[in-house]
Amino acid sequence: MAQVVVVGSCMTDLVSCTTRLPKPGETVIGHKFFIGFGGKGANQCVQAARLGAKTSMICKVGKDSFGNEYIENFKRNEISTEFVGQTEDAATGAASIIVNSEGENVIVIVPGANLLVDSEDLKRAADVICKAKVIVCQLEITPATSLEALKMAHASGVKTLFNPAPAQADLHPQFYTLSDILCCNETEAEILTGLPVGNPEDAGKVGSLLLERGCKLVIVTLGAEGCVMISKEDPIPKHVPAGKVKAMDTTDCDTSCSPVVFIFVQSSNSSSLEFK
Ligand SMILES: *[C@@H]1O[C@H](CO)[C@@H](O)[C@H](O)[C@H]1NC(C)=O
């Protein structure tokens, strides 16, 4: 049985590197192209698997070559693909990314099959969802589906971790009451609360506001500044600094893969992020 179940998105990243971005109607010649596996849900699932958790991904890809390759990639990472659906009704989610030599980019995301993950898929996976230790959801699939997954998990006493990304200002209030852990970055925290977040002190303020909306624990990530954590049990904001890392851009055209930088949070309440 999976310990960590992720209900979320998969995207194939198609990255072209050029010296400058094309104007409308213009063709420019690039010097490098690569394909990466992305999507917030899948990235989180792969990371949990690499940290040693037994994982299962609940998502949908197209019946196309990108979809096939995506499933192979899950298998390579020892993620259960029992609930990875393949549909003929939409293409695998794709992100077309163009990066210039200044590192600026333009991105078009076509969610495709991601938007077809629905109640039926959750029902089929009900046993795995309800027996998990942790369920992880984001907002790159239809929000109603994420909300339903959180409801199912919550009703079975499964710990729920919600990452409101990409952020929406008018999030359904139940997202908060159903989240044991709400983890967002500073931009997302600003969108959710309307308050600016520029430092750990601000993050503590938005954290306590988000806590009032019903979550049990809030983590606001702050990049190089680490994160701020606040919980119902311990309502005094706690700043957890991050160790120094060499940051790699996910669209860095000088690397041949698509690395993702994660900041790990050691919770003082060790039960909250334990996978064992
Ligand atoms: C926060 O996450 C969003 C994706 O939801 C991303 O677009 C944004 O750049 C991130 N903000 C920071 C400051 O990292």
XYZ file of C-alpha atoms and ligand atoms in Angstrom:
290
model
C 0.000 0.000 0.000
C 1.218 3.503 -0.842
C 2.168 5.745 2.068
C 2.071 8.927 0.014
C -0.680 9.366 -2.563
C -0.503 12.339 -4.924
C -3.596 13.434 -6.830
C -2.383 15.918 -9.405
C -0.862 16.941 -12.682
C 1.715 15.650 -15.167
C 3.192 17.888 -17.849
C 5.738 17.233 -20.551
C 8.135 20.206 -20.710
C 9.320 21.044 -24.230
C 12.182 23.466 -23.828
C 13.843 25.429 -26.640
C 16.879 27.609 -25.957
C 17.456 30.625 -28.218
C 19.482 33.829 -27.980
C 16.299 35.920 -28.074
C 12.561 35.316 -27.895
C 10.703 35.494 -31.245
C 8.304 38.368 -32.018
C 4.783 37.450 -33.240
C 5.109 35.877 -36.697
C 8.873 35.577 -36.456
C 10.969 32.410 -36.676
C 14.196 32.320 -34.711
C 16.795 29.553 -34.661
C 17.460 27.901 -31.342
C 20.649 26.148 -30.272
C 19.269 23.510 -27.922
C 16.101 21.515 -27.266
C 15.194 19.123 -24.487
C 12.160 17.337 -23.090
C 11.596 17.106 -19.354
C 9.027 15.601 -17.025
C 7.157 18.280 -15.106
C 3.814 19.134 -13.559
C 3.498 20.067 -9.905
C 1.773 16.860 -8.809
C 4.169 14.506 -10.569
C 7.226 16.454 -9.371
C 6.055 16.128 -5.767
C 5.349 12.430 -6.194
C 8.780 11.720 -7.716
C 10.439 13.646 -4.903
C 8.536 11.700 -2.227
C 9.510 8.430 -3.950
C 13.179 9.474 -4.089
C 13.023 10.243 -0.368
C 12.022 6.629 0.152
C 8.234 6.737 0.506
C 6.006 4.167 -1.182
C 4.002 6.314 -3.552
C 1.035 6.145 -5.856
C 0.159 8.788 -8.439
C -3.443 9.473 -9.379
C -3.470 11.441 -12.622
C -4.319 11.319 -16.302
C -2.181 11.439 -19.428
C -3.131 11.163 -23.101
C -3.002 8.001 -25.200
C 0.022 9.412 -26.990
C 3.775 8.973 -26.956
C 4.267 11.626 -24.248
C 1.749 9.792 -22.089
C 3.538 6.475 -22.620
C 6.882 8.024 -21.745
C 5.408 9.667 -18.680
C 4.180 6.311 -17.378
C 7.613 4.779 -18.005
C 9.176 7.623 -16.019
C 6.894 6.928 -13.044
C 7.910 3.261 -13.198
C 11.607 4.162 -13.302
C 10.998 6.124 -10.090
C 9.194 3.160 -8.499
C 5.864 4.978 -8.319
C 2.697 2.918 -8.580
C 0.939 3.661 -11.878
C -2.170 1.622 -11.076
C -4.218 4.827 -11.102
C -2.503 6.674 -13.928
C -5.257 6.884 -16.528
C -4.691 7.225 -20.267
C -7.391 9.008 -22.234
C -8.116 9.363 -25.938
C -10.101 12.533 -25.288
C -7.147 14.871 -24.678
C -3.383 15.060 -25.147
C -0.885 14.674 -22.323
C -0.439 18.026 -20.571
C 2.370 20.011 -22.160
C 4.393 23.106 -21.378
C 6.108 24.725 -24.368
C 8.945 26.823 -22.994
C 11.280 29.178 -24.851
C 14.277 30.548 -22.967
C 16.584 33.333 -24.179
C 20.226 33.826 -23.239
C 19.230 36.202 -20.397
C 17.266 33.353 -18.859
C 13.936 35.081 -19.580
C 11.233 32.746 -20.793
C 7.806 32.527 -22.352
C 5.673 29.525 -21.468
C 2.427 28.112 -22.815
C 0.783 25.411 -20.720
C -1.919 23.198 -22.199
C -3.362 21.141 -19.315
C -5.062 18.647 -21.668
C -5.641 15.301 -19.953
C -4.986 16.838 -16.519
C -8.403 18.500 -16.598
C -10.088 15.119 -17.135
C -9.115 13.655 -13.746
C -12.569 13.300 -12.158
C -14.713 11.707 -9.440
C -14.736 8.380 -11.218
C -10.931 8.228 -11.073
C -11.027 9.039 -7.362
C -13.675 6.358 -6.725
C -11.548 3.754 -8.458
C -8.602 4.752 -6.234
C -10.677 5.123 -3.058
C -9.012 2.238 -1.267
C -5.512 3.600 -1.884
C -6.541 7.147 -0.925
C -8.235 6.098 2.302
C -5.376 3.840 3.448
C -2.563 6.319 2.717
C -0.562 8.070 5.418
C -0.473 11.344 3.509
C -2.365 12.658 0.515
C -0.909 15.546 -1.510
C -3.001 17.832 -3.749
C -2.401 21.009 -5.776
C -4.452 23.114 -8.208
C -3.129 22.074 -11.614
C -6.064 19.713 -12.130
C -9.742 20.718 -11.835
C -10.045 22.236 -8.321
C -13.299 20.325 -7.660
C -11.371 17.066 -8.118
C -8.624 18.158 -5.711
C -11.265 19.170 -3.177
C -13.036 15.833 -3.471
C -9.766 13.950 -3.000
C -9.049 15.961 0.155
C -12.573 15.213 1.435
C -12.163 11.472 0.886
C -8.797 11.426 2.641
C -9.943 13.645 5.515
C -12.992 11.452 6.138
C -10.666 8.453 6.577
C -8.278 10.260 8.890
C -5.514 10.462 6.274
C -3.157 13.430 6.738
C -3.819 15.986 4.000
C -1.130 18.213 2.495
C -2.424 20.902 0.175
C -0.210 23.041 -2.035
C -2.408 25.839 -3.474
C -0.432 26.190 -6.692
C -1.061 27.892 -9.029
C -2.800 30.145 -6.503
C -6.380 31.313 -6.885
C -7.733 34.317 -4.977
C -11.232 32.863 -4.582
C -10.319 29.444 -3.293
C -13.225 27.350 -1.983
C -13.239 27.750 1.835
C -13.289 23.984 2.334
C -9.742 23.782 0.972
C -8.637 25.340 4.259
C -10.760 23.272 6.606
C -9.678 20.080 4.840
C -5.931 20.842 4.951
C -3.894 19.448 7.808
C -0.894 21.121 6.206
C -1.153 24.016 3.774
C 2.161 24.727 2.081
C 2.544 27.719 -0.240
C 5.233 30.137 -1.366
C 5.249 33.897 -0.770
C 3.518 34.770 -4.078
C 0.773 32.250 -3.446
C 0.345 33.478 0.137
C -0.113 37.025 -1.192
C -2.741 35.919 -3.701
C -4.617 33.910 -1.069
C -4.671 36.684 1.540
C -4.165 39.950 -0.353
C -1.317 40.810 2.061
C 2.245 41.456 0.870
C 4.924 38.958 1.919
C 8.477 40.278 1.822
C 10.090 38.776 4.913
C 9.634 36.110 7.598
C 7.614 38.500 9.769
C 5.060 39.074 6.981
C 4.986 35.325 6.396
C 4.054 34.804 10.058
C 1.162 37.246 9.664
C -0.255 35.609 6.536
C 0.369 32.228 8.146
C -1.821 33.079 11.125
C -4.510 34.467 8.788
C -4.501 31.213 6.809
C -4.622 29.257 10.049
C -7.799 31.131 11.011
C -9.402 29.848 7.820
C -9.220 26.349 9.232
C -5.948 24.586 8.375
C -4.018 22.890 11.148
C -0.521 23.869 10.063
C 0.698 26.433 7.530
C 4.124 26.528 5.896
C 5.031 29.609 3.848
C 8.195 28.973 1.837
C 10.540 31.934 1.332
C 13.210 30.713 -1.088
C 16.691 31.445 0.278
C 15.084 32.604 3.558
C 13.790 29.097 4.263
C 10.230 29.035 5.511
C 7.891 30.075 8.267
C 5.740 27.529 10.017
C 2.760 28.123 12.238
C 0.251 25.656 13.639
C -2.874 25.474 15.770
C -0.871 23.703 18.444
C 1.958 26.225 18.281
C 0.490 29.534 17.045
C 3.769 31.440 17.390
C 5.346 31.672 13.907
C 8.591 29.745 13.671
C 11.202 30.750 11.106
C 13.180 27.792 9.780
C 16.201 29.084 7.815
C 17.349 27.152 4.752
C 20.815 25.766 4.192
C 22.723 27.396 1.335
C 22.271 25.540 -1.952
C 23.392 26.238 -5.483
C 20.053 27.139 -7.073
C 19.361 25.679 -10.494
C 16.703 27.135 -12.738
C 14.174 24.609 -14.060
C 14.478 26.257 -17.466
C 18.248 26.651 -17.415
C 19.400 26.135 -20.948
C 22.926 25.314 -19.800
C 21.819 22.029 -18.268
C 20.575 19.034 -20.181
C 17.891 18.072 -17.702
C 15.213 19.848 -15.784
C 16.338 19.930 -12.161
C 13.928 20.994 -9.469
C 15.052 22.671 -6.258
C 13.288 21.556 -3.121
C 13.565 22.998 0.323
C 13.107 20.442 3.020
C 11.323 21.325 6.188
C 12.008 19.507 9.393
C 8.903 19.837 11.487
C 9.282 20.121 15.241
C 6.244 17.873 15.452
C 7.927 14.883 13.872
C 4.691 13.065 13.233
C 3.538 15.655 10.749
C 5.895 14.885 7.878
C 6.927 11.354 8.696
C 6.526 8.754 5.970
C 7.645 5.620 7.807
C 5.436 30.547 -6.321
O 4.844 29.520 -7.064
C 4.268 29.930 -8.308
C 3.542 28.741 -8.891
O 2.316 28.576 -8.221
C 5.350 30.470 -9.203
O 4.800 30.929 -10.413
C 6.051 31.624 -8.492
O 7.133 32.063 -9.267
C 6.556 31.182 -7.121
N 7.064 32.353 -6.398
C 8.266 32.404 -5.878
C 8.621 33.688 -5.220
O 9.042 31.465 -5.916
